[in-house]
Amino acid sequence: MSRTTPPRPLDVTALFPQLAPLARTATRLHPRPGSPTPHDSSVGGPLLWPADEPWPRCEGPHRWDGVNEVLSPEDLRRLRRIRAAVASRPGGDPPVTRYTPEELAIEERIKAGRPWPEGPIALLPVAQLYVRDVPLLRPPGQSEADVLQVLWCPFDHPAHPRTALFWRTAATVTDVLDAPPEPPAIQFPTYLPAPCLLTPEQVTEYPSYLELSEELQEELGDWSRWQAAGSALDGSYELAPQELYMDMLSISPGWKTGGWTRWGLTDPLPRSCSACGTEAVPLLTIATVESNAGTESWDPEEEKTAPTPLPPGCLPANFTMIDIASGYDLQLHACPASPDHPHIELVQ
């Protein structure tokens, strides 16, 4: 099923022409639970990884005061399968009464945890994007590469998972690694992505309010400047019209490639490549949720008529089951000069 962002409630460039030259195209990815293969664009799915290429590992350190035992990826998958089965059964409150004795025994065993891992650990697949699905996704200096693969270490370094990026050409992978290694443990359950397929969609974005000039910020904060929108104007924003711009007209929420950087946890920060000084550009946003209480206007039309069922215990619109820093997003920025230069990780 495709996903279609509703048209914006008004044309912001008609009211503020200075924004027109600042427009950028972003590709919303709209991950939804599915069964991806290595040949699909996905979140949390198997990667098109060459069988003769070593699987990446993180050297650590992997310690955090306050956590003594953790769960393995397979532990978490079994827990999710059990809880989905329990949620689908009728009757029984509290829900524990819906468990079978075998399921209760498995949960008790898993909850006992595993020892904290020592030494290097295998990275987890987070996303795989084919250029055929995201045409604007192009690696600098490597026009033949057509697949971006994103993996991470499922431990905080220091406040979120550490990511690794790999560009490759799909046609050169003839023998795919069918059983990649997995980390023996994961720091938090929300660092294991649920397998999702993607339905990419291009949208137009404008800069964060925090990146605009002071003059334009003042104009966006002047309610009288918005009156020309007529009946399309949402009067509930009269006391803070700049929030109308931030919520509905500037940056799309959720997983996306390209577009503009989202800010809010901090003011805008420099994003210069540490290798060459070139300004890094938004590559991929790894989002906790697809929308929240302020950004429902971006919800796809299809979700309004046929909402996607969520796994038990998930936040609203948390289709991937990932949670970054208690509800924030991890934005990856890449150097446009070279794919070999370090990328930048930004939590906002």
Short mmCIF file of C-alpha atoms in Angstrom, two decimals, residues 62-287:
data_model
loop_
_atom_site.label_atom_id
_atom_site.label_comp_id
_atom_site.label_asym_id
_atom_site.label_seq_id
_atom_site.Cartn_x
_atom_site.Cartn_y
_atom_site.Cartn_z
CA HIS A 62 30.21 -1.61 26.18
CA ARG A 63 29.58 -0.77 29.80
CA TRP A 64 27.02 1.41 31.49
CA ASP A 65 26.60 1.79 35.25
CA GLY A 66 23.15 0.69 36.33
CA VAL A 67 22.67 -2.19 33.88
CA ASN A 68 23.99 -5.58 34.94
CA GLU A 69 22.16 -7.95 32.61
CA VAL A 70 20.76 -7.53 29.11
CA LEU A 71 18.82 -9.49 26.46
CA SER A 72 19.92 -10.97 23.16
CA PRO A 73 18.20 -10.12 19.83
CA GLU A 74 16.57 -13.56 19.74
CA ASP A 75 15.35 -13.12 23.35
CA LEU A 76 13.65 -9.88 22.32
CA ARG A 77 12.13 -11.39 19.18
CA ARG A 78 10.65 -14.25 21.22
CA LEU A 79 9.22 -11.81 23.75
CA ARG A 80 7.65 -9.76 20.96
CA ARG A 81 6.14 -12.86 19.33
CA ILE A 82 4.70 -14.03 22.64
CA ARG A 83 3.22 -10.64 23.50
CA ALA A 84 1.69 -10.29 20.05
CA ALA A 85 0.08 -13.73 20.43
CA VAL A 86 -1.20 -12.87 23.92
CA ALA A 87 -2.64 -9.52 22.71
CA SER A 88 -4.56 -11.32 19.95
CA ARG A 89 -6.38 -13.65 22.37
CA PRO A 90 -9.84 -12.72 23.68
CA GLY A 91 -10.73 -12.26 27.32
CA GLY A 92 -8.60 -12.34 30.41
CA ASP A 93 -7.77 -9.30 32.49
CA PRO A 94 -5.05 -8.78 33.58
CA PRO A 95 -3.36 -9.88 30.34
CA VAL A 96 -1.17 -12.38 32.23
CA THR A 97 -4.21 -14.68 32.36
CA ARG A 98 -4.00 -15.05 28.55
CA TYR A 99 -0.51 -16.61 28.68
CA THR A 100 0.04 -20.32 28.32
CA PRO A 101 2.21 -21.97 31.01
CA GLU A 102 4.94 -22.47 28.39
CA GLU A 103 4.89 -18.77 27.46
CA LEU A 104 5.13 -17.72 31.11
CA ALA A 105 8.11 -20.04 31.61
CA ILE A 106 9.86 -18.63 28.54
CA GLU A 107 9.30 -15.04 29.69
CA GLU A 108 10.67 -15.80 33.14
CA ARG A 109 13.78 -17.37 31.65
CA ILE A 110 14.35 -14.46 29.26
CA LYS A 111 13.79 -11.82 31.93
CA ALA A 112 16.67 -13.31 33.91
CA GLY A 113 18.88 -11.64 31.31
CA ARG A 114 22.32 -12.41 29.96
CA PRO A 115 25.78 -11.38 31.14
CA TRP A 116 27.09 -8.02 29.99
CA PRO A 117 29.09 -8.66 26.77
CA GLU A 118 32.86 -8.50 26.65
CA GLY A 119 34.99 -7.60 23.64
CA PRO A 120 33.88 -6.54 20.12
CA ILE A 121 30.24 -7.15 19.21
CA ALA A 122 28.53 -7.52 15.84
CA LEU A 123 26.54 -4.53 14.58
CA LEU A 124 22.79 -4.71 13.96
CA PRO A 125 21.16 -3.82 10.61
CA VAL A 126 19.08 -0.65 10.94
CA ALA A 127 18.20 0.33 7.37
CA GLN A 128 18.86 -0.58 3.75
CA LEU A 129 17.92 1.86 1.00
CA TYR A 130 18.06 1.16 -2.74
CA VAL A 131 18.47 4.17 -5.02
CA ARG A 132 15.71 2.73 -7.25
CA ASP A 133 13.30 3.39 -4.33
CA VAL A 134 14.88 6.67 -3.19
CA PRO A 135 16.13 8.26 -6.45
CA LEU A 136 17.56 11.36 -4.75
CA LEU A 137 19.82 9.17 -2.60
CA ARG A 138 23.20 9.47 -4.31
CA PRO A 139 26.64 8.78 -2.82
CA PRO A 140 29.17 11.54 -3.51
CA GLY A 141 31.91 10.44 -5.87
CA GLN A 142 30.48 6.93 -6.36
CA SER A 143 27.81 7.16 -9.04
CA GLU A 144 27.74 3.39 -9.52
CA ALA A 145 26.78 2.65 -5.88
CA ASP A 146 23.04 2.10 -5.55
CA VAL A 147 22.54 0.74 -2.02
CA LEU A 148 23.01 2.48 1.33
CA GLN A 149 23.29 0.22 4.37
CA VAL A 150 23.10 1.57 7.93
CA LEU A 151 24.06 -0.52 10.94
CA TRP A 152 24.58 0.35 14.58
CA CYS A 153 26.03 -0.90 17.82
CA PRO A 154 23.01 -1.48 20.12
CA PHE A 155 24.76 0.18 23.08
CA ASP A 156 24.98 3.85 23.98
CA HIS A 157 28.13 5.68 22.83
CA PRO A 158 27.57 7.64 25.07
CA ALA A 159 23.93 8.70 24.67
CA HIS A 160 22.69 6.77 21.61
CA PRO A 161 23.76 3.86 19.36
CA ARG A 162 26.88 4.39 17.26
CA THR A 163 26.13 4.05 13.53
CA ALA A 164 28.13 2.78 10.55
CA LEU A 165 27.37 3.54 6.87
CA PHE A 166 28.19 1.37 3.85
CA TRP A 167 27.59 2.17 0.18
CA ARG A 168 27.69 -0.69 -2.34
CA THR A 169 26.64 -1.67 -5.86
CA ALA A 170 23.91 -4.31 -5.79
CA ALA A 171 24.94 -5.95 -9.07
CA THR A 172 28.35 -6.87 -7.65
CA VAL A 173 26.87 -8.92 -4.80
CA THR A 174 26.37 -12.39 -6.24
CA ASP A 175 26.67 -14.46 -3.05
CA VAL A 176 24.70 -13.01 -0.13
CA LEU A 177 25.59 -13.70 3.49
CA ASP A 178 22.54 -15.61 4.72
CA ALA A 179 23.31 -15.84 8.44
CA PRO A 180 25.14 -12.71 9.64
CA PRO A 181 26.42 -12.68 13.23
CA GLU A 182 24.39 -10.91 15.88
CA PRO A 183 25.44 -9.17 19.09
CA PRO A 184 25.18 -11.41 22.17
CA ALA A 185 23.18 -8.69 23.92
CA ILE A 186 21.37 -5.37 23.38
CA GLN A 187 21.39 -2.56 25.91
CA PHE A 188 17.73 -1.59 25.45
CA PRO A 189 14.86 -3.46 23.68
CA THR A 190 14.14 -0.31 21.65
CA TYR A 191 17.54 -0.63 19.91
CA LEU A 192 16.31 -3.71 18.00
CA PRO A 193 14.34 -2.51 14.94
CA ALA A 194 11.22 -4.45 13.99
CA PRO A 195 11.44 -5.59 10.32
CA CYS A 196 9.62 -3.04 8.15
CA LEU A 197 9.08 -2.48 4.43
CA LEU A 198 9.11 1.06 3.05
CA THR A 199 6.78 3.10 0.85
CA PRO A 200 8.94 6.13 -0.05
CA GLU A 201 7.23 9.41 -0.93
CA GLN A 202 8.75 12.75 -1.91
CA VAL A 203 7.62 15.91 -0.13
CA THR A 204 8.75 19.54 -0.06
CA GLU A 205 10.34 20.96 3.07
CA TYR A 206 11.47 24.36 4.28
CA PRO A 207 14.11 25.18 6.92
CA SER A 208 13.57 24.86 10.63
CA TYR A 209 12.27 28.10 12.16
CA LEU A 210 15.49 28.16 14.19
CA GLU A 211 17.63 28.36 11.02
CA LEU A 212 15.77 31.32 9.50
CA SER A 213 16.96 34.91 9.64
CA GLU A 214 15.76 37.07 12.53
CA GLU A 215 13.76 39.15 10.07
CA LEU A 216 11.90 36.15 8.70
CA GLN A 217 11.34 34.77 12.19
CA GLU A 218 9.69 38.06 13.15
CA GLU A 219 7.46 37.94 10.07
CA LEU A 220 6.39 34.36 10.83
CA GLY A 221 5.52 35.47 14.36
CA ASP A 222 3.23 38.27 13.10
CA TRP A 223 -0.33 36.91 12.91
CA SER A 224 -1.42 39.69 10.58
CA ARG A 225 1.00 38.37 7.92
CA TRP A 226 -0.97 35.11 7.85
CA GLN A 227 -4.41 36.62 7.27
CA ALA A 228 -4.19 36.36 3.48
CA ALA A 229 -4.56 32.58 3.85
CA GLY A 230 -8.23 33.15 4.64
CA SER A 231 -10.30 30.12 5.65
CA ALA A 232 -7.28 27.82 5.35
CA LEU A 233 -5.76 29.46 8.41
CA ASP A 234 -5.96 27.56 11.71
CA GLY A 235 -7.00 30.16 14.27
CA SER A 236 -5.71 28.11 17.20
CA TYR A 237 -2.19 29.31 16.30
CA GLU A 238 -3.01 33.03 16.65
CA LEU A 239 -0.91 33.49 19.79
CA ALA A 240 2.11 31.71 18.31
CA PRO A 241 1.83 31.57 14.50
CA GLN A 242 5.44 30.44 14.15
CA GLU A 243 4.29 27.12 15.62
CA LEU A 244 1.93 26.71 12.66
CA TYR A 245 4.98 26.93 10.43
CA MET A 246 6.92 24.43 12.56
CA ASP A 247 4.09 21.91 12.95
CA MET A 248 2.51 21.88 9.49
CA LEU A 249 4.57 23.70 6.88
CA SER A 250 8.30 23.20 7.29
CA ILE A 251 9.88 19.81 8.14
CA SER A 252 8.11 16.47 7.78
CA PRO A 253 8.19 14.13 10.79
CA GLY A 254 9.28 10.50 10.85
CA TRP A 255 11.87 8.52 8.90
CA LYS A 256 13.18 10.36 5.86
CA THR A 257 16.16 11.01 3.63
CA GLY A 258 17.37 14.45 2.57
CA GLY A 259 15.36 17.57 3.28
CA TRP A 260 16.21 19.90 6.15
CA THR A 261 17.65 19.24 9.60
CA ARG A 262 15.16 19.06 12.45
CA TRP A 263 16.03 21.13 15.56
CA GLY A 264 14.39 21.59 18.93
CA LEU A 265 16.42 19.78 21.57
CA THR A 266 19.19 22.32 20.92
CA ASP A 267 19.69 25.40 18.78
CA PRO A 268 21.29 24.76 15.37
CA LEU A 269 24.86 23.48 15.62
CA PRO A 270 27.70 23.49 13.06
CA ARG A 271 27.76 20.37 10.87
CA SER A 272 31.18 20.57 9.26
CA CYS A 273 32.98 17.45 8.05
CA SER A 274 35.85 16.68 10.44
CA ALA A 275 38.00 15.51 7.52
CA CYS A 276 37.69 18.42 5.09
CA GLY A 277 35.52 21.13 6.65
CA THR A 278 32.73 20.86 4.05
CA GLU A 279 29.25 21.36 5.46
CA ALA A 280 27.61 17.96 5.92
CA VAL A 281 24.07 17.54 4.55
CA PRO A 282 21.08 15.58 5.92
CA LEU A 283 21.29 11.95 4.80
CA LEU A 284 18.91 9.86 6.93
CA THR A 285 16.61 10.57 9.87
CA ILE A 286 16.04 7.57 12.15
CA ALA A 287 12.84 8.54 13.94
#
